[in-house]
PDB file of C-alpha atoms in Angstrom:
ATOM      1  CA  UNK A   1     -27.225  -6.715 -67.405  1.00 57.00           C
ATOM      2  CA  UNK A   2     -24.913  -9.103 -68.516  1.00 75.00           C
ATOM      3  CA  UNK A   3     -25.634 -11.118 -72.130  1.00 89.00           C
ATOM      4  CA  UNK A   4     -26.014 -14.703 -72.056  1.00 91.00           C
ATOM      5  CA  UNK A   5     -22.811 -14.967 -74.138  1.00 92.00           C
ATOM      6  CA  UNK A   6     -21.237 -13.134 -71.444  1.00 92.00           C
ATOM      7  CA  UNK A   7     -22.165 -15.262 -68.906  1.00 92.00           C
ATOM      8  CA  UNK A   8     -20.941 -18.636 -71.241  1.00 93.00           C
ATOM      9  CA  UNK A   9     -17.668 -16.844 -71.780  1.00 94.00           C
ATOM     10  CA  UNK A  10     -17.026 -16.657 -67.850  1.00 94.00           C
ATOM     11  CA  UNK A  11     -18.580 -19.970 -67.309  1.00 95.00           C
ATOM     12  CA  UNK A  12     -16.090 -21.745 -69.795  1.00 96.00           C
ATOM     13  CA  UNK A  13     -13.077 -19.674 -68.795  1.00 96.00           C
ATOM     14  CA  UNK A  14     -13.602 -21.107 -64.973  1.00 95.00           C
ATOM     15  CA  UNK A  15     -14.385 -24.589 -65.967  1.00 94.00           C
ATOM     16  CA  UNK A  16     -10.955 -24.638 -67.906  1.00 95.00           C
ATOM     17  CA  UNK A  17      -8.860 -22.784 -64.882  1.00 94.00           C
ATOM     18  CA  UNK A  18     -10.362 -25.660 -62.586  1.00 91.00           C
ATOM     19  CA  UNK A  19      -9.460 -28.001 -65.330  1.00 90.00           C
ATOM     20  CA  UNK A  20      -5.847 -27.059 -66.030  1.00 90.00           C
ATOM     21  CA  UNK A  21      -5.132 -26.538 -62.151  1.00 90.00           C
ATOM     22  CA  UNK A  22      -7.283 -29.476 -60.054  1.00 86.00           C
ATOM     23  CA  UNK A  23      -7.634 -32.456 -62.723  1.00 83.00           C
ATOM     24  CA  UNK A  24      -3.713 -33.098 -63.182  1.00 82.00           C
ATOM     25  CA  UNK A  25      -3.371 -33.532 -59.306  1.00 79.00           C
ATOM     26  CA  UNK A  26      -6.302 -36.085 -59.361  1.00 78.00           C
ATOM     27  CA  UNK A  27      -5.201 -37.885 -62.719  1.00 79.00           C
ATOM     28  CA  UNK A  28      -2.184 -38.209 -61.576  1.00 75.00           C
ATOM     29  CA  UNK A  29      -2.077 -40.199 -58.533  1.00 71.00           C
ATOM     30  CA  UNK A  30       0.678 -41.171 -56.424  1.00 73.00           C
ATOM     31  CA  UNK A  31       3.683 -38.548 -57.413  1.00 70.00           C
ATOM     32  CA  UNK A  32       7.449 -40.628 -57.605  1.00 73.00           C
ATOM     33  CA  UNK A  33      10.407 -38.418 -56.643  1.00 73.00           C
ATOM     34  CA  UNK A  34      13.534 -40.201 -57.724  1.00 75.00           C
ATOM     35  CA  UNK A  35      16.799 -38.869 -55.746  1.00 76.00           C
ATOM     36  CA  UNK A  36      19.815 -39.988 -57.087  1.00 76.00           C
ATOM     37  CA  UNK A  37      21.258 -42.556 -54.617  1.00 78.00           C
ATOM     38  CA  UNK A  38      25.068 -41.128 -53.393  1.00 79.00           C
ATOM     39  CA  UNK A  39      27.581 -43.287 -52.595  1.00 76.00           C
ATOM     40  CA  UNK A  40      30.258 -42.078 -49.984  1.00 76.00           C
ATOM     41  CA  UNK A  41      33.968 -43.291 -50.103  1.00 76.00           C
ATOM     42  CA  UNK A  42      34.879 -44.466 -46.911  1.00 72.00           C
ATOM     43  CA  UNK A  43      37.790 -42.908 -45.382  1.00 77.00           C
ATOM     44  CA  UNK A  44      39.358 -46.483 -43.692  1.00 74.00           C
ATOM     45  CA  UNK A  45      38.439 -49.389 -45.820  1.00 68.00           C
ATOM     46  CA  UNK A  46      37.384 -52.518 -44.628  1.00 70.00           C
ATOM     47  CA  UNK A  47      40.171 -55.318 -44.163  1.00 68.00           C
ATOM     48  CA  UNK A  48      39.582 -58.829 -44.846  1.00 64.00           C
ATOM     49  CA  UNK A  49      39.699 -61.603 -41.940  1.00 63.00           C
ATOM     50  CA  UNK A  50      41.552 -63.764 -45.050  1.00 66.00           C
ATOM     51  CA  UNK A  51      44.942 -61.886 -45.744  1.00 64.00           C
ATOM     52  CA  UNK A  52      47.220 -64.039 -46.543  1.00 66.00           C
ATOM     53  CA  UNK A  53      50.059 -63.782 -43.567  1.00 71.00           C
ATOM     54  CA  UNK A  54      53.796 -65.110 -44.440  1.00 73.00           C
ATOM     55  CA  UNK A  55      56.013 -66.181 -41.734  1.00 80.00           C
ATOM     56  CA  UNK A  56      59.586 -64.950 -41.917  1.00 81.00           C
ATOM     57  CA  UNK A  57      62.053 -68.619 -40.722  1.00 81.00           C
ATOM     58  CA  UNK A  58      65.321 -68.015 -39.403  1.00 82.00           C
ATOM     59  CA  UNK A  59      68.311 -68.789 -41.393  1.00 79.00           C
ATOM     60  CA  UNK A  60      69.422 -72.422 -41.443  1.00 79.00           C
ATOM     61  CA  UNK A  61      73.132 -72.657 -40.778  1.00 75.00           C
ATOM     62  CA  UNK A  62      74.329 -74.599 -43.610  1.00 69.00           C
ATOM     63  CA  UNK A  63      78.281 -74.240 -42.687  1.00 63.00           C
ATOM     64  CA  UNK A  64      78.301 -78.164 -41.298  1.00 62.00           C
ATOM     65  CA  UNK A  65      77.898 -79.564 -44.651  1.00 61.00           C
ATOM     66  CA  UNK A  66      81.056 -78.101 -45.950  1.00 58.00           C
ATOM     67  CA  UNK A  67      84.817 -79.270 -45.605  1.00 57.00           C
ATOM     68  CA  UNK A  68      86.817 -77.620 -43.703  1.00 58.00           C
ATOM     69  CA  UNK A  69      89.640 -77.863 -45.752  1.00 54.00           C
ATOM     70  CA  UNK A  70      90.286 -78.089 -48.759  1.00 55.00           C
ATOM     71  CA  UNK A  71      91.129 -81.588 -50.444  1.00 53.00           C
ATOM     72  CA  UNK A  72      94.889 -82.162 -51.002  1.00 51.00           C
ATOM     73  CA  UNK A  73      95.337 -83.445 -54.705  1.00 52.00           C
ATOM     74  CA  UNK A  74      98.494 -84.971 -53.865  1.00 53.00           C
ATOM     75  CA  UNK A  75      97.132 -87.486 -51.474  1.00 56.00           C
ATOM     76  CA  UNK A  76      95.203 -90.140 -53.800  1.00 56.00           C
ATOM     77  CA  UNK A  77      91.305 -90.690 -53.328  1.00 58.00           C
ATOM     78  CA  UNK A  78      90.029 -94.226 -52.327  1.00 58.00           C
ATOM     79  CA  UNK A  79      86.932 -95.548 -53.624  1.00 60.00           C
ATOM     80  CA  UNK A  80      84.906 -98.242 -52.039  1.00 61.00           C
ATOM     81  CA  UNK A  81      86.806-100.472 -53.679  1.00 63.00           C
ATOM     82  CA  UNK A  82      90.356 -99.355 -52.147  1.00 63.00           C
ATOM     83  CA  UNK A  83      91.772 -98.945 -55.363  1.00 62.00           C
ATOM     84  CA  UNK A  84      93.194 -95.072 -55.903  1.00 61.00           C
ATOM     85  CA  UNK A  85      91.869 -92.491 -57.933  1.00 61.00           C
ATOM     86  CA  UNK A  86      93.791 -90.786 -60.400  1.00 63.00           C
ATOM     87  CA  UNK A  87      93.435 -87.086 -59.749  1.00 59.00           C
ATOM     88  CA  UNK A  88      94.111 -84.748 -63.424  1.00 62.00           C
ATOM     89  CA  UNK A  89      94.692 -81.524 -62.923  1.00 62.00           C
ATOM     90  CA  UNK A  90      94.336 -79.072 -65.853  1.00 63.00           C
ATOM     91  CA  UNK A  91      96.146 -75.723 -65.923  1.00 62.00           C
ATOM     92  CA  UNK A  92      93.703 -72.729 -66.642  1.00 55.00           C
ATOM     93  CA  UNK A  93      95.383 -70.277 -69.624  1.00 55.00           C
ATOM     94  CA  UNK A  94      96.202 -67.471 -68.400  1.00 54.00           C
ATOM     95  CA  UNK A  95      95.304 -65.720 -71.424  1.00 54.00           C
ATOM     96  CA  UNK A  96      92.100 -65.638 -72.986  1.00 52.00           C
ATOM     97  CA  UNK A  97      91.342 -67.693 -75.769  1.00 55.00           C
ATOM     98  CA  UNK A  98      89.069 -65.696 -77.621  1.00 53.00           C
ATOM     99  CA  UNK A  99      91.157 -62.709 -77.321  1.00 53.00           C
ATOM    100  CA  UNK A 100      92.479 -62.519 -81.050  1.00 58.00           C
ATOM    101  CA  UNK A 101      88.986 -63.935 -82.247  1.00 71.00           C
ATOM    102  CA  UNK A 102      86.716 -60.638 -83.448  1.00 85.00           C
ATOM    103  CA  UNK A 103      87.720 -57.614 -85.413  1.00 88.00           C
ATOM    104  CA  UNK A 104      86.163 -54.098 -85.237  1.00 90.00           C
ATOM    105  CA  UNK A 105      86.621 -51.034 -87.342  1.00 91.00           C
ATOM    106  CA  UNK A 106      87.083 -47.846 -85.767  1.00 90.00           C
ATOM    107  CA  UNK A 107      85.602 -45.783 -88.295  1.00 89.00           C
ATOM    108  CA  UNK A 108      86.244 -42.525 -87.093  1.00 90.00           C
ATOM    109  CA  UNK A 109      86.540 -40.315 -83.673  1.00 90.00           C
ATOM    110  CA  UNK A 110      84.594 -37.357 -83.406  1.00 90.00           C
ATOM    111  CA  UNK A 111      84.354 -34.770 -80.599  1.00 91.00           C
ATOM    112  CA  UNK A 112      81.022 -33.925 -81.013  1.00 91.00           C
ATOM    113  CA  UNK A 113      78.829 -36.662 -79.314  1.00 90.00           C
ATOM    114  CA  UNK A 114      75.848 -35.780 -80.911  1.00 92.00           C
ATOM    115  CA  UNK A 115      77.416 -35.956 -84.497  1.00 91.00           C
ATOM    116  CA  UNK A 116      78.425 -39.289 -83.505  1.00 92.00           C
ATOM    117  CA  UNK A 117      75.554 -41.072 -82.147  1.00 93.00           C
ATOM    118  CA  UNK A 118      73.807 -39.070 -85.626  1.00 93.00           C
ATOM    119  CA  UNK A 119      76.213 -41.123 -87.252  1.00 91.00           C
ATOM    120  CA  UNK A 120      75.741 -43.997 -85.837  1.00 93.00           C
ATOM    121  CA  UNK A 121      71.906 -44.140 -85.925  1.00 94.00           C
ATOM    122  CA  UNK A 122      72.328 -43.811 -89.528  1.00 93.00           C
ATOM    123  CA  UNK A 123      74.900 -46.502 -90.111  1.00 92.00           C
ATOM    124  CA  UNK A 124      72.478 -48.962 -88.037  1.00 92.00           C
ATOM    125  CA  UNK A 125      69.177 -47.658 -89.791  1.00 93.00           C
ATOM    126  CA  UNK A 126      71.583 -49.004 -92.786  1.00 91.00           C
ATOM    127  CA  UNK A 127      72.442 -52.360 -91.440  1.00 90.00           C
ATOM    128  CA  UNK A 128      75.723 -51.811 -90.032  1.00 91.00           C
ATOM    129  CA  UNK A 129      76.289 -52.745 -86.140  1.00 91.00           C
ATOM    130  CA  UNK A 130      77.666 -49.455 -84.761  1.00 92.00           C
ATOM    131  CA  UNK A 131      78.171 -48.376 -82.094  1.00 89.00           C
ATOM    132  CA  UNK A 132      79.809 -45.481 -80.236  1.00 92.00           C
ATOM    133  CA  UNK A 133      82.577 -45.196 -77.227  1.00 90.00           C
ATOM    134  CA  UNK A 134      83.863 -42.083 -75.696  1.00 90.00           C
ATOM    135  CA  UNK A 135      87.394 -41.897 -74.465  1.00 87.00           C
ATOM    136  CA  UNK A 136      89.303 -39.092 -74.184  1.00 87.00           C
ATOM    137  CA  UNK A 137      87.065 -36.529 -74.792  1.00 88.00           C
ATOM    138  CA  UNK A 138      85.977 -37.731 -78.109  1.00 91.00           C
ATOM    139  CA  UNK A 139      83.597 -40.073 -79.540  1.00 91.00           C
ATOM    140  CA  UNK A 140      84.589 -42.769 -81.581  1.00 91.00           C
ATOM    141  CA  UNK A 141      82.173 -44.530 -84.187  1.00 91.00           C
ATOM    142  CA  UNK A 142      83.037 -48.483 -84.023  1.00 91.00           C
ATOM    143  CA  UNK A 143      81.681 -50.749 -86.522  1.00 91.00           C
ATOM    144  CA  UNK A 144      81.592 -54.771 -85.220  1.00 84.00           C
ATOM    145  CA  UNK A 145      82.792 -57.121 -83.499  1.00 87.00           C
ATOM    146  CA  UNK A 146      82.518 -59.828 -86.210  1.00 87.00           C
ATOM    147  CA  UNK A 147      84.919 -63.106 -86.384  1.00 86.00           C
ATOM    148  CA  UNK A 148      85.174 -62.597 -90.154  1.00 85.00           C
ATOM    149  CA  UNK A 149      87.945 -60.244 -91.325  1.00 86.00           C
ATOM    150  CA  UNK A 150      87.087 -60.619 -94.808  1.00 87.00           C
ATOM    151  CA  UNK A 151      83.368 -59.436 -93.902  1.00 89.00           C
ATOM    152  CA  UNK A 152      85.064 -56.333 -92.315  1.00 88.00           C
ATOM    153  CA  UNK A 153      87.377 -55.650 -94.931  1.00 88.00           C
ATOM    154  CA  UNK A 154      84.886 -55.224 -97.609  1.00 88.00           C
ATOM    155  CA  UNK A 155      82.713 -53.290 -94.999  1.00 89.00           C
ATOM    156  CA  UNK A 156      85.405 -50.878 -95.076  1.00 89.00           C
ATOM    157  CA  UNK A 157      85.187 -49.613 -98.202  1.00 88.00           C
ATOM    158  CA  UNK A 158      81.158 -49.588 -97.808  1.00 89.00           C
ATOM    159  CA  UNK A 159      81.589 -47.137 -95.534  1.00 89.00           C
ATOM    160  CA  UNK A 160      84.117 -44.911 -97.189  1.00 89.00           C
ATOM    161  CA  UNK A 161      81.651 -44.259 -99.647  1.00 88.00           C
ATOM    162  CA  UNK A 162      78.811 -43.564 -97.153  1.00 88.00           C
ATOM    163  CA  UNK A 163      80.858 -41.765 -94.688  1.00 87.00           C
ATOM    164  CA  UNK A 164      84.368 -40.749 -96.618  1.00 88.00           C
ATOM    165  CA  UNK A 165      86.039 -41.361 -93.766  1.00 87.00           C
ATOM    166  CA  UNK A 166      88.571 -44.601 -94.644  1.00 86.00           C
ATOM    167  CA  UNK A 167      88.474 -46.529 -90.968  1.00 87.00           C
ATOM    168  CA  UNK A 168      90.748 -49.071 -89.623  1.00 88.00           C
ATOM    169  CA  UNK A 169      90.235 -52.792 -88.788  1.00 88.00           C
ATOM    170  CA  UNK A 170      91.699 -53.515 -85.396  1.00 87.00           C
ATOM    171  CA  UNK A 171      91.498 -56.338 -83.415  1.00 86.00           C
ATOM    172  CA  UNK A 172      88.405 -56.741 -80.981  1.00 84.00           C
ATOM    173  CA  UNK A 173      89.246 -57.359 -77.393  1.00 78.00           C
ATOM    174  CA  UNK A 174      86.446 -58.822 -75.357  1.00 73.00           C
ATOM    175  CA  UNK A 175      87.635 -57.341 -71.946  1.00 69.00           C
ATOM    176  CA  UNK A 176      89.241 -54.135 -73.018  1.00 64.00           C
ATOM    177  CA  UNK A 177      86.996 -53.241 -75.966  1.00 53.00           C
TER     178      UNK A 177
END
């Protein structure tokens, strides 16, 4: 026969299964799943009825509004008021007038490139402007332009100290540097 406290035990242990496995379906009502919402990319987007559209015009033929030949200078131009014009012509120089106007040193030629662009970095990193050209399968190291020879002349022996390399001041030529 089974003891009262028996029977409690078994009593208590079934009221606390029904407890931990019916009540939280009751107390808890409605259940909410929540699925992350996935957006696909679309493989052919959508175009816009308002692109902007550009319409490609022919080329106007402009060729009318010029002379067909030009105007003689030895004839004289009337104005309105028939009086002649007086036509100057000015001769161009043939040589250029800033050609004996800048000076460079050529500090050096080198026929590693790497030395000299080395070089260089370091003269500029000091202030100089320097620059390098290759001809002839060597570098050279050029210091300028500037318009002032005195400028360049004292720059000279600047850079015989730095480098110990004494350079030469040439002339700077604007189309044949």
């Amino acid at each position: 026969m089974a003891s009262k406290f028996q029977n409690r035990l078994v009593g208590t242990v079934i009221l606390v299964a029904i407890g931990v496995i019916v009540l939280p379906d009751v107390l808890d009502g409605k259940k909410t799943h929540y699925q992350e919402e996935i957006a696909s990319i679309p493989l052919k987007p959508e175009l816009d009825s308002d692109l902007e559209s550009f319409e490609v015009l022919d080329p106007i033929d402009d060729s009318h509004s010029l002379p067909d030949s030009p105007v003689d200078l030895a004839e004289p131009i009337e104005t309105a008021d028939d009086q002649p014009l007086e036509v100057v012509v000015k001769q161009v120089p043939e040589r250029n007038e800033y050609q004996e106007s800048g000076w460079i040193i050529q500090l050096m030629a080198l026929k590693n490139a790497e030395n000299a662009n080395n070089l260089v970095n370091d003269l500029q990193k000091r202030g100089y402007q320097a620059h390098t050209k290759p001809e002839n399968g060597f570098t050279r190291v050029i210091i300028g332009p500037d318009v002032s020879k005195s400028k360049l002349e004292r720059q000279i022996i600047e850079l015989e100290k730095i480098t110990g390399s004494k350079g030469q001041l040439l002339k700077f030529k604007p189309l044949n540097p």
